[in-house]
Tab-separated table of C-alpha atoms in Angstrom:
chain	number	residue	atom	x	y	z
N	1	MET	CA	9.632	19.840	-13.585
N	2	ASP	CA	9.879	18.134	-16.740
N	3	THR	CA	8.483	14.090	-16.502
N	4	LEU	CA	9.646	11.313	-18.312
N	5	ILE	CA	6.983	8.745	-18.656
N	6	SER	CA	7.899	5.166	-20.081
N	7	LYS	CA	4.766	2.402	-21.217
N	8	ILE	CA	5.808	-0.081	-20.644
N	9	ASP	CA	4.189	-3.994	-20.910
N	10	VAL	CA	5.066	-6.103	-18.372
N	11	ASP	CA	4.966	-9.215	-20.898
N	12	ASN	CA	6.657	-7.220	-23.331
N	13	ILE	CA	9.329	-4.914	-21.311
N	14	ASP	CA	11.091	-2.613	-23.543
N	15	MET	CA	15.009	-2.372	-21.693
N	16	GLU	CA	15.617	0.736	-23.258
N	17	GLU	CA	13.271	2.827	-21.142
N	18	ILE	CA	13.998	0.923	-18.097
N	19	LYS	CA	17.159	2.302	-19.231
N	20	LYS	CA	16.800	5.379	-19.120
N	21	GLN	CA	14.572	5.878	-16.057
N	22	ALA	CA	17.323	3.973	-14.106
N	23	GLU	CA	19.930	6.759	-15.400
N	24	ILE	CA	17.601	8.972	-13.917
N	25	LEU	CA	17.248	6.714	-11.095
N	26	LYS	CA	21.689	6.477	-10.351
N	27	SER	CA	21.753	10.328	-10.874
N	28	GLY	CA	19.410	10.777	-7.129
N	29	GLU	CA	16.181	11.765	-8.992
N	30	THR	CA	12.799	9.718	-8.352
N	31	VAL	CA	10.837	7.700	-11.065
N	32	ILE	CA	7.695	5.705	-10.042
N	33	PHE	CA	7.287	2.598	-10.952
N	34	PRO	CA	4.655	-0.498	-11.044
N	35	THR	CA	4.745	-3.203	-8.541
N	36	GLU	CA	2.242	-5.825	-8.289
N	37	THR	CA	1.173	-4.407	-3.972
N	38	VAL	CA	0.831	-0.482	-5.327
N	39	TYR	CA	2.488	1.712	-7.519
N	40	GLY	CA	5.791	3.285	-5.830
N	41	LEU	CA	7.803	6.355	-5.544
N	42	GLY	CA	11.525	5.782	-5.905
N	43	ALA	CA	15.040	6.948	-5.359
N	44	ASN	CA	18.192	5.946	-5.046
N	45	ALA	CA	17.776	4.872	-0.915
N	46	LEU	CA	22.067	4.888	-0.144
N	47	ASP	CA	21.401	8.322	-0.862
N	48	GLU	CA	19.645	11.209	1.494
N	49	ASN	CA	18.739	13.555	-0.451
N	50	ALA	CA	17.724	11.297	-3.138
N	51	VAL	CA	15.265	9.643	0.034
N	52	SER	CA	15.018	13.591	0.308
N	53	LYS	CA	12.569	14.447	-2.886
N	54	ILE	CA	10.009	11.693	-2.720
N	55	TYR	CA	9.078	13.027	0.579
N	56	GLU	CA	9.170	16.264	-0.889
N	57	ALA	CA	7.202	14.653	-4.031
N	58	LYS	CA	4.990	13.300	-1.471
N	59	GLY	CA	3.769	16.022	0.971
N	60	ARG	CA	5.602	13.109	3.105
N	61	PRO	CA	6.818	13.279	6.996
N	62	SER	CA	10.144	12.943	7.829
N	63	ASP	CA	9.062	10.357	10.514
N	64	ASN	CA	7.599	7.563	8.944
N	65	PRO	CA	9.968	5.656	7.161
N	66	LEU	CA	10.800	4.253	3.393
N	67	ILE	CA	10.744	0.093	2.666
N	68	VAL	CA	14.474	-0.336	0.168
N	69	HIS	CA	13.354	-2.732	-2.415
N	70	ILE	CA	16.181	-5.473	-4.237
N	71	SER	CA	16.158	-7.232	-7.008
N	72	ASP	CA	18.357	-10.125	-5.169
N	73	LYS	CA	18.456	-11.870	-1.534
N	74	LYS	CA	21.334	-12.260	-1.529
N	75	GLN	CA	21.818	-8.003	-1.865
N	76	ILE	CA	19.962	-8.338	1.392
N	77	TYR	CA	23.708	-9.047	3.289
N	78	ASN	CA	25.208	-5.385	2.268
N	79	LEU	CA	22.109	-3.292	3.935
N	80	VAL	CA	21.545	-5.223	7.409
N	81	THR	CA	23.550	-6.813	10.315
N	82	ASN	CA	23.018	-10.514	10.425
N	83	VAL	CA	20.062	-11.877	8.785
N	84	PRO	CA	18.252	-14.121	11.414
N	85	GLU	CA	17.020	-17.820	10.704
N	86	LYS	CA	13.443	-16.708	10.566
N	87	ALA	CA	14.164	-13.984	7.575
N	88	GLU	CA	15.615	-16.404	6.146
N	89	ILE	CA	12.708	-18.187	6.430
N	90	VAL	CA	10.207	-15.600	4.746
N	91	MET	CA	12.095	-14.993	1.568
N	92	ASP	CA	13.028	-18.747	0.476
N	93	LYS	CA	9.108	-18.909	0.853
N	94	PHE	CA	8.194	-15.375	-0.136
N	95	TRP	CA	10.131	-13.751	-1.957
N	96	PRO	CA	9.946	-12.415	-4.851
N	97	GLY	CA	6.257	-10.999	-3.530
N	98	PRO	CA	4.027	-8.669	-1.508
N	99	ILE	CA	6.247	-9.156	2.185
N	100	THR	CA	8.438	-6.146	4.077
N	101	ILE	CA	10.857	-7.740	6.742
N	102	ILE	CA	12.281	-5.457	8.613
N	103	LEU	CA	16.036	-5.984	10.313
N	104	ASN	CA	18.572	-4.044	11.840
N	105	LYS	CA	20.701	-1.782	9.436
N	106	LYS	CA	24.180	-1.103	8.163
N	107	ASP	CA	25.424	2.616	8.532
N	108	ILE	CA	25.377	2.575	4.945
N	109	ILE	CA	21.368	3.119	5.356
N	110	PRO	CA	20.763	6.170	6.148
N	111	LYS	CA	18.760	7.801	9.553
N	112	ARG	CA	16.542	9.171	6.189
N	113	THR	CA	15.345	6.211	4.767
N	114	SER	CA	14.568	4.149	7.039
N	115	GLY	CA	12.713	6.836	9.380
N	116	GLY	CA	15.302	7.931	11.483
N	117	LEU	CA	15.207	4.169	13.333
N	118	ASP	CA	18.125	1.443	13.376
N	119	THR	CA	15.874	-1.409	11.189
N	120	VAL	CA	15.283	-1.118	8.191
N	121	ALA	CA	12.277	-2.109	5.662
N	122	ILE	CA	13.005	-4.886	2.487
N	123	ARG	CA	11.035	-6.693	0.046
N	124	MET	CA	12.235	-8.490	-3.278
N	125	PRO	CA	9.061	-7.337	-5.709
N	126	SER	CA	7.757	-10.044	-7.918
N	127	ASN	CA	7.075	-7.716	-10.924
N	128	LYS	CA	8.930	-7.921	-13.407
N	129	ILE	CA	8.936	-3.895	-14.684
N	130	ALA	CA	9.817	-3.955	-10.582
N	131	ASN	CA	12.937	-5.900	-11.054
N	132	ALA	CA	14.162	-5.106	-14.212
N	133	LEU	CA	14.183	-1.761	-13.279
N	134	ILE	CA	15.968	-2.165	-10.041
N	135	ARG	CA	18.492	-4.435	-11.651
N	136	GLU	CA	18.894	-2.151	-14.064
N	137	ALA	CA	19.737	0.643	-11.650
N	138	ASP	CA	22.147	-1.695	-9.315
N	139	ILE	CA	21.467	0.491	-6.060
N	140	PRO	CA	18.279	0.241	-3.412
N	141	ILE	CA	15.302	1.852	-3.845
N	142	ALA	CA	13.638	3.183	-0.844
N	143	ALA	CA	9.642	3.508	-2.244
N	144	PRO	CA	6.497	4.344	-0.953
N	145	SER	CA	3.006	4.421	-2.367
N	146	ALA	CA	3.303	6.824	-4.786
N	147	ASN	CA	0.606	9.125	-4.019
N	148	ILE	CA	-0.011	12.417	-2.741
N	149	SER	CA	0.761	11.402	2.251
N	150	GLY	CA	-2.007	10.421	3.611
N	151	ARG	CA	-4.464	9.689	0.121
N	152	PRO	CA	-5.492	6.199	-1.234
N	153	SER	CA	-2.287	3.829	-3.097
N	154	PRO	CA	-2.367	3.893	-6.663
N	155	THR	CA	-3.378	0.074	-7.991
N	156	ARG	CA	-3.499	2.141	-11.686
N	157	ALA	CA	-1.317	3.546	-14.062
N	158	SER	CA	-3.890	6.222	-14.319
N	159	HIS	CA	-4.357	6.979	-10.779
N	160	VAL	CA	-0.106	8.012	-10.540
N	161	TYR	CA	-0.804	10.226	-13.815
N	162	GLU	CA	-3.297	12.061	-12.543
N	163	GLN	CA	-2.146	12.468	-8.945
N	164	MET	CA	2.474	12.348	-9.692
N	165	ASN	CA	2.801	14.041	-13.632
N	166	HIS	CA	5.539	16.725	-12.732
N	167	ARG	CA	6.032	15.835	-9.535
N	168	VAL	CA	8.782	13.064	-10.330
N	169	SER	CA	11.833	13.187	-12.223
N	170	GLY	CA	10.254	9.519	-13.957
N	171	ILE	CA	7.197	7.572	-14.376
N	172	ILE	CA	6.748	4.020	-15.641
N	173	LEU	CA	3.051	3.431	-16.982
N	174	GLY	CA	2.390	-0.329	-16.362
N	175	ASN	CA	-0.415	-2.916	-15.122
N	176	ASP	CA	-2.438	-2.864	-12.791
N	177	CYS	CA	-1.228	-3.890	-9.967
N	178	VAL	CA	-2.570	-7.182	-8.927
N	179	TYR	CA	-3.007	-7.962	-5.205
N	180	GLY	CA	-4.078	-3.984	-4.650
N	181	LEU	CA	-2.732	-3.282	-1.160
N	182	GLU	CA	0.819	-2.683	-0.022
N	183	SER	CA	2.893	-5.336	1.630
N	184	THR	CA	2.637	-7.200	4.868
N	185	VAL	CA	5.923	-5.678	6.829
N	186	LEU	CA	6.624	-8.643	9.206
N	187	ASP	CA	9.327	-7.419	11.994
N	188	LEU	CA	11.986	-9.566	13.003
N	189	THR	CA	14.300	-7.541	15.253
N	190	GLY	CA	12.346	-9.270	18.360
N	191	ASP	CA	12.470	-12.790	19.277
N	192	ILE	CA	8.628	-13.339	17.854
N	193	PRO	CA	7.654	-12.539	14.559
N	194	THR	CA	5.041	-9.472	14.349
N	195	ILE	CA	2.988	-7.984	11.549
N	196	LEU	CA	2.952	-3.957	11.922
N	197	ARG	CA	0.566	-4.222	8.366
N	198	PRO	CA	-0.969	-6.560	7.668
N	199	GLY	CA	-1.143	-7.686	3.331
N	200	SER	CA	-1.452	-10.002	1.247
N	201	ILE	CA	0.772	-12.738	2.601
N	202	THR	CA	-1.510	-12.975	6.042
N	203	LYS	CA	-1.015	-13.680	9.730
N	204	GLU	CA	-1.735	-17.494	8.669
N	205	GLN	CA	0.322	-18.503	5.927
N	206	LEU	CA	3.403	-17.079	8.224
N	207	GLU	CA	2.335	-19.059	10.800
N	208	LYS	CA	2.963	-21.939	8.465
N	209	GLU	CA	6.299	-21.876	8.860
N	210	LEU	CA	7.554	-19.550	10.970
N	211	GLY	CA	5.207	-21.085	14.210
N	212	THR	CA	3.550	-17.743	16.647
N	213	VAL	CA	3.294	-14.015	14.622
N	214	LYS	CA	1.674	-11.399	16.922
N	215	LEU	CA	-0.372	-8.327	15.340
N	216	ASP	CA	1.807	-4.852	16.854
N	217	SER	CA	-0.502	-3.678	19.539
N	218	ALA	CA	-0.069	-0.580	17.572
N	219	LEU	CA	-2.689	-1.349	14.971
N	220	GLU	CA	-5.713	-1.351	17.335
N	221	LYS	CA	-4.761	1.954	18.163
N	222	LYS	CA	-6.396	5.647	17.266
N	223	GLU	CA	-3.263	7.681	17.218
N	224	ASP	CA	-1.082	9.380	15.263
N	225	ASN	CA	1.372	10.798	17.340
N	226	ILE	CA	2.745	6.708	17.832
N	227	LYS	CA	6.452	6.518	16.654
N	228	ALA	CA	5.797	4.355	13.218
N	229	LYS	CA	7.853	1.300	12.852
N	230	ALA	CA	6.503	0.901	8.934
N	231	PRO	CA	5.137	2.197	6.612
N	232	GLY	CA	1.151	3.059	6.772
N	233	MET	CA	1.213	2.492	10.685
N	234	LYS	CA	-0.656	6.507	11.256
N	235	TYR	CA	-4.414	6.650	13.134
N	236	THR	CA	-5.286	8.710	9.121
N	237	HIS	CA	-3.794	6.840	5.459
N	238	TYR	CA	-4.966	6.237	2.497
N	239	SER	CA	-8.005	8.740	2.795
N	240	PRO	CA	-10.231	10.611	-0.170
N	241	ASN	CA	-12.527	13.849	0.477
N	242	ALA	CA	-15.581	12.186	1.663
N	243	ASP	CA	-16.528	11.302	4.528
N	244	VAL	CA	-15.928	7.930	5.245
N	245	TYR	CA	-17.839	4.753	7.555
N	246	ILE	CA	-17.847	1.308	7.592
N	247	VAL	CA	-20.551	-0.018	8.677
N	248	SER	CA	-21.320	-2.768	10.477
N	249	GLY	CA	-23.950	-5.670	11.021
N	250	GLU	CA	-25.926	-8.462	9.764
N	251	ARG	CA	-25.992	-8.085	5.596
N	252	PHE	CA	-29.200	-6.952	4.973
N	253	GLU	CA	-29.240	-4.782	8.892
N	254	VAL	CA	-25.941	-2.899	6.476
N	255	ILE	CA	-28.246	-2.361	3.355
N	256	ASP	CA	-30.854	-0.741	5.190
N	257	LYS	CA	-29.068	1.777	7.411
N	258	ILE	CA	-26.839	3.085	4.194
N	259	ASN	CA	-29.883	2.547	2.614
N	260	LYS	CA	-31.307	5.007	5.263
N	261	LEU	CA	-28.225	6.582	6.107
N	262	THR	CA	-28.490	7.523	1.775
N	263	GLU	CA	-32.225	8.838	2.233
N	264	GLU	CA	-30.642	11.441	5.142
N	265	ASN	CA	-27.348	12.936	2.760
N	266	ASN	CA	-30.626	13.088	0.390
N	267	LYS	CA	-31.895	15.699	1.891
N	268	LYS	CA	-29.309	17.988	2.754
N	269	ASN	CA	-28.208	17.621	-0.953
N	270	LEU	CA	-25.441	15.045	-0.214
N	271	LYS	CA	-24.038	12.953	-2.514
N	272	THR	CA	-23.628	9.089	-1.335
N	273	GLY	CA	-21.019	6.417	-2.549
N	274	VAL	CA	-21.729	3.422	-0.975
N	275	ILE	CA	-18.339	0.385	-1.084
N	276	CYS	CA	-20.201	-2.985	-1.408
N	277	LEU	CA	-20.034	-7.061	-2.814
N	278	GLU	CA	-21.120	-7.500	-6.797
N	279	ASN	CA	-23.877	-9.388	-5.206
N	280	ASN	CA	-25.267	-6.813	-2.829
N	281	LYS	CA	-24.920	-3.848	-5.194
N	282	LYS	CA	-28.587	-4.128	-6.669
N	283	PHE	CA	-30.052	-3.441	-3.007
N	284	TYR	CA	-28.305	0.130	-2.551
N	285	ILE	CA	-30.448	3.016	-3.722
N	286	GLY	CA	-26.902	5.173	-3.355
N	287	LYS	CA	-23.904	5.516	-6.080
N	288	THR	CA	-22.677	1.879	-5.376
N	289	ILE	CA	-18.883	1.621	-6.082
N	290	CYS	CA	-18.250	-2.325	-6.368
N	291	LEU	CA	-15.378	-4.449	-5.386
N	292	GLY	CA	-16.210	-7.693	-7.183
N	293	GLU	CA	-17.313	-11.090	-5.273
N	294	THR	CA	-14.293	-12.233	-3.186
N	295	LEU	CA	-12.145	-10.836	-1.157
N	296	GLU	CA	-8.770	-11.059	-3.169
N	297	ASP	CA	-10.741	-8.745	-5.614
N	298	VAL	CA	-12.135	-7.218	-2.128
N	299	ALA	CA	-8.269	-6.377	-1.764
N	300	SER	CA	-7.480	-5.751	-5.301
N	301	ASN	CA	-10.223	-3.142	-6.064
N	302	LEU	CA	-9.648	-1.042	-2.515
N	303	PHE	CA	-7.971	1.553	-3.680
N	304	ASP	CA	-8.829	2.065	-6.802
N	305	ALA	CA	-13.206	2.564	-5.455
N	306	LEU	CA	-12.028	5.425	-3.112
N	307	ILE	CA	-10.347	7.203	-6.521
N	308	GLN	CA	-13.200	5.900	-8.189
N	309	ALA	CA	-15.220	8.079	-4.964
N	310	ASP	CA	-13.807	11.434	-5.244
N	311	LYS	CA	-14.587	11.109	-9.239
N	312	GLU	CA	-17.827	11.200	-8.735
N	313	LYS	CA	-17.645	13.919	-6.211
N	314	CYS	CA	-18.775	11.917	-3.408
N	315	ASP	CA	-19.411	13.475	0.107
N	316	ILE	CA	-19.910	10.780	2.560
N	317	ILE	CA	-18.862	7.333	1.940
N	318	TYR	CA	-20.526	4.062	3.372
N	319	SER	CA	-18.405	0.316	2.607
N	320	GLU	CA	-19.555	-2.248	3.600
N	321	GLU	CA	-17.812	-4.824	6.362
N	322	PHE	CA	-15.394	-7.475	5.717
N	323	THR	CA	-13.971	-10.182	7.925
N	324	ASN	CA	-10.774	-9.845	9.604
N	325	GLU	CA	-10.017	-13.634	8.734
N	326	GLY	CA	-7.061	-13.991	5.686
N	327	ILE	CA	-6.415	-11.049	3.715
N	328	GLY	CA	-10.019	-9.421	5.298
N	329	CYS	CA	-7.401	-8.719	7.678
N	330	ALA	CA	-5.588	-6.143	5.374
N	331	ILE	CA	-8.986	-4.476	3.678
N	332	MET	CA	-10.334	-3.984	7.530
N	333	ASN	CA	-6.000	-1.984	7.750
N	334	ARG	CA	-6.864	-0.178	5.655
N	335	LEU	CA	-10.750	0.963	5.613
N	336	LEU	CA	-10.532	1.607	9.296
N	337	LYS	CA	-7.365	4.424	8.360
N	338	SER	CA	-9.519	5.587	5.562
N	339	ALA	CA	-12.587	5.963	7.734
N	340	GLY	CA	-10.485	7.029	11.065
N	341	TYR	CA	-11.656	4.758	12.746
N	342	LYS	CA	-16.083	5.457	12.228
N	343	ILE	CA	-17.811	2.787	12.621
N	344	ILE	CA	-21.728	2.930	12.191
N	345	ASN	CA	-23.458	-0.083	13.662
N	346	ALA	CA	-26.197	-1.367	11.846
């Protein structure tokens, strides 16, 4: 497949390139574009045939629902049966931005887009390129992360080009993604707002606006046969080629444990990668891939680190454990799925 490549500067958007890519979307084909969370693989959300091409490009299970992206809050009323008060609050406070809301869908949304569900996941991205593309195409765009299904999500232009060139009809190579983790997914179809996938908009932030917010019980389960209500709910996800393990415990106990495991791997001629904070780098004997100094850095760099580990041809990856508070909840969610919930206690 020939792929039209457009390089676009987020601070100086070339509308001629946007129009070319929008025409591809309107013709029922697929286009990859940057958002503030991760790069998305988009197609017309209202066209079942176009949506099928997303699943084909990703090798994605068809029961995994897609997120519908819009460029104006008003567009949501055409797609869902009702917008409750709490949805209005979320839209007013956090849109455009990295949060997806789930509501009951109208029939205009094909079951192919919703993963066979009667609900639909919708968000309004804040990335200027994404918004320009959606506006120019003048259609809601269904877009999961632009990676092979189950692999780490792409947060850099190089990631999508290397993985997806010739698998889609268009690619917009833009900026690095600011947040680096997929959007928070909030189910607003029940009595209590429920987070189905944690992200950069945290439970604590949502509770300030909505009152009680709960985490879906499926987030704690290690199952792959659940009926996914939102993207990223399957057990194994975001995985590099290497085996990933999370090492849990106090700081220097974790460092000592990882170094001992690395020495054992060296004797077996296994290459070890260590995902760590910047201030711990100097203590490790393995190949370190640093995530930065803050939790925001970790979130932004996590998927890139997993992809880097593959490029380094690591056989085994050990990651430090992070707090479950705030954005740490989203970080640990992605790490646990990447590791298949394999945890080593230091």
